[in-house]
XYZ file of N, CA and C in Angstrom:
252
model
N 23.568 17.576 -21.324
C 24.813 17.500 -19.722
C 23.607 17.780 -18.608
N 23.128 19.341 -18.985
C 22.314 19.124 -17.678
C 21.301 18.779 -17.837
N 20.487 18.109 -18.885
C 19.461 17.246 -18.809
C 19.448 15.814 -18.219
N 20.840 15.269 -17.795
C 21.847 14.457 -17.216
C 21.899 14.538 -16.180
N 22.443 15.383 -15.504
C 22.550 15.959 -14.206
C 20.792 16.177 -13.784
N 20.348 16.831 -14.484
C 18.604 16.634 -13.081
C 17.738 15.678 -13.499
N 18.499 14.917 -14.639
C 17.496 13.405 -14.134
C 18.087 12.436 -13.106
N 19.327 12.684 -13.025
C 20.003 12.399 -12.073
C 19.761 12.751 -10.895
N 19.797 13.695 -10.378
C 19.150 14.367 -9.650
C 17.459 13.976 -8.854
N 16.741 13.910 -9.906
C 15.449 13.805 -9.818
C 15.605 11.975 -9.223
N 15.956 11.380 -9.655
C 16.603 9.911 -9.312
C 16.716 9.941 -8.313
N 17.152 10.465 -7.850
C 18.421 10.665 -6.503
C 17.436 11.209 -5.588
N 16.666 11.890 -5.578
C 15.460 12.298 -4.484
C 14.336 11.394 -4.147
N 14.341 10.918 -5.958
C 12.740 9.853 -5.550
C 13.048 8.664 -4.851
N 14.671 8.052 -4.996
C 14.929 7.245 -4.156
C 15.115 7.336 -2.629
N 15.857 8.731 -2.826
C 15.489 8.820 -0.675
C 14.673 8.917 -0.698
N 13.256 9.465 -0.848
C 12.012 9.232 -0.460
C 11.764 8.026 -0.429
N 12.256 6.882 -0.670
C 11.834 5.499 0.484
C 12.078 5.152 1.311
N 11.442 4.983 2.087
C 11.802 4.761 3.780
C 11.389 3.216 4.059
N 12.190 2.382 4.356
C 11.745 1.069 4.689
C 12.144 0.824 6.080
N 11.450 0.380 6.672
C 11.618 -0.033 8.385
C 11.312 -1.368 8.691
N 12.299 -2.166 9.172
C 13.134 -3.130 9.469
C 11.881 -3.941 10.853
N 11.525 -5.009 10.695
C 10.635 -5.475 11.934
C 10.732 -5.451 13.044
N 12.377 -5.200 13.604
C 12.754 -5.125 14.690
C 12.629 -3.349 15.030
N 12.758 -2.513 13.756
C 12.483 -1.356 14.438
C 10.959 -0.819 14.058
N 10.136 -1.459 13.526
C 8.532 -1.509 13.859
C 8.309 -2.061 14.793
N 8.747 -3.028 15.771
C 8.613 -3.526 17.099
C 8.906 -2.191 17.877
N 10.242 -1.897 18.055
C 10.227 -0.455 18.975
C 9.750 0.342 19.114
N 9.266 0.709 17.621
C 7.979 1.520 17.627
C 6.735 1.483 18.347
N 6.676 0.261 18.331
C 5.118 0.051 18.964
C 5.450 -0.254 20.080
N 6.122 -0.673 20.276
C 6.585 -0.567 21.691
C 6.364 0.192 22.507
N 7.294 1.471 22.199
C 7.420 3.123 22.763
C 6.010 3.572 22.445
N 5.149 3.259 21.172
C 3.978 3.499 21.709
C 2.880 3.050 22.167
N 2.963 2.444 22.613
C 2.068 1.279 23.827
C 2.624 2.061 25.358
N 3.994 2.149 25.238
C 4.712 2.622 26.280
C 3.689 3.733 27.161
N 4.334 4.741 25.625
C 3.261 6.154 25.749
C 1.573 6.563 26.649
N 1.432 5.347 26.069
C -0.210 5.339 26.771
C -0.224 4.573 27.730
N 0.804 4.202 28.583
C 1.086 4.081 29.886
C 0.546 2.341 29.927
N 0.537 1.920 29.290
C 0.691 0.465 29.229
C 1.983 -0.007 29.388
N 2.041 -1.333 30.505
C 3.254 -2.010 31.118
C 3.909 -2.835 30.261
N 4.939 -3.413 29.837
C 5.257 -4.775 29.249
C 4.577 -5.450 30.044
N 4.569 -7.090 29.157
C 4.158 -7.793 30.186
C 2.787 -8.048 30.192
N 1.896 -6.806 30.248
C 0.190 -7.002 30.854
C -0.629 -7.162 29.615
N -1.463 -7.876 29.696
C -2.758 -8.061 29.266
C -2.855 -6.777 28.507
N -2.917 -5.573 28.848
C -3.449 -4.967 28.283
C -2.334 -3.914 26.946
N -0.968 -4.179 27.230
C -0.086 -4.211 26.965
C -0.060 -5.180 25.356
N 0.365 -6.158 25.155
C -0.797 -7.069 24.461
C -1.604 -6.364 23.168
N -2.549 -6.199 24.027
C -3.667 -5.880 23.463
C -3.223 -4.783 22.330
N -2.604 -3.645 23.113
C -1.782 -2.510 22.610
C -1.878 -2.747 21.146
N -0.211 -3.984 21.730
C 0.043 -4.117 20.071
C -0.764 -4.716 19.608
N -1.535 -5.877 19.628
C -2.751 -6.455 19.080
C -3.303 -5.116 17.978
N -3.686 -4.205 18.673
C -4.564 -3.518 17.866
C -3.420 -2.285 16.683
N -2.480 -2.248 17.563
C -1.593 -1.224 16.331
C -1.535 -2.246 15.313
N -1.163 -3.498 15.527
C -0.837 -4.895 14.168
C -2.022 -4.689 13.115
N -3.389 -4.803 13.847
C -4.783 -5.070 13.122
C -4.834 -3.648 12.331
N -4.571 -2.332 12.981
C -5.065 -1.085 12.194
C -3.852 -1.341 11.491
N -2.871 -1.911 11.370
C -1.597 -1.788 10.409
C -1.971 -2.398 8.939
N -2.691 -3.684 9.363
C -3.484 -4.911 8.528
C -4.114 -4.224 7.840
N -4.957 -3.538 8.259
C -6.285 -3.191 8.059
C -6.244 -1.528 6.370
N -4.493 -0.821 7.473
C -4.427 -0.147 6.462
C -3.826 -0.578 5.385
N -3.117 -1.619 4.738
C -2.702 -2.335 3.657
C -3.905 -3.028 2.607
N -4.437 -3.205 3.608
C -5.607 -3.768 2.992
C -6.633 -2.614 1.961
N -6.771 -1.616 2.793
C -7.246 -0.305 1.979
C -6.738 -0.125 0.668
N -5.329 0.275 1.358
C -4.380 0.237 0.395
C -4.776 -0.181 -1.428
N -4.362 -1.589 -0.853
C -4.159 -2.601 -1.717
C -6.008 -3.032 -2.719
N -7.132 -2.475 -1.856
C -8.087 -2.395 -2.714
C -8.468 -1.047 -3.105
N -7.885 -0.169 -2.873
C -7.752 1.323 -4.129
C -7.002 0.789 -5.436
N -5.672 0.265 -4.894
C -4.805 -0.239 -6.055
C -5.498 -0.984 -6.896
N -6.360 -1.875 -6.616
C -6.936 -2.834 -7.561
C -8.238 -2.113 -8.235
N -8.806 -0.806 -7.430
C -9.945 -0.049 -7.908
C -9.659 0.514 -8.846
N -8.293 1.246 -8.661
C -7.944 2.057 -9.650
C -6.511 1.743 -10.796
N -7.012 0.366 -11.217
C -5.327 -0.374 -11.798
C -5.366 0.537 -12.945
N -4.230 0.254 -13.693
C -3.963 0.468 -14.770
C -5.022 0.513 -15.788
N -5.259 1.105 -16.756
C -6.239 0.845 -18.042
C -5.455 0.565 -19.342
N -5.650 0.072 -20.115
C -5.396 -0.281 -21.478
C -6.502 -0.296 -22.406
N -6.755 0.609 -23.692
C -7.862 1.017 -24.065
C -8.877 0.270 -23.645
N -9.075 1.623 -22.463
C -10.807 1.991 -21.880
C -10.997 0.074 -21.213
N -9.669 -1.361 -20.974
C -10.222 -2.092 -20.035
C -10.139 -1.854 -18.527
N -10.816 -1.821 -17.881
C -10.420 -1.613 -16.078
C -9.996 -3.139 -15.958
N -8.187 -3.139 -15.820
C -8.024 -4.199 -15.208
C -7.725 -3.987 -13.869
N -7.876 -5.141 -12.832
C -7.518 -5.026 -11.813
C -9.067 -4.551 -10.996
N -9.942 -5.257 -11.620
C -10.698 -4.933 -11.067
C -11.740 -6.636 -11.198
N -12.012 -6.978 -9.973
C -12.734 -7.938 -9.866
C -14.691 -8.074 -9.930
N -15.004 -7.523 -10.229
C -16.337 -7.758 -10.458
C -16.724 -8.055 -11.631
């Protein structure tokens, strides 16, 4: 009984730690970030700021994907996910 409760509690904590951000929330956060830097909406600087944030996010995703591919699961010593 106690083990089942602890397992359910652990699962709830793990699921509660997952956070998803909608595209609208992400755009609002990016807008606020660029405004905090002093850029005004509708200017070239503001557009470049949004672009730079998006490019940084894409680079981070690529880096994480690359790390996962290089440190993929191993089965009987065979390195899966390696592309060389």
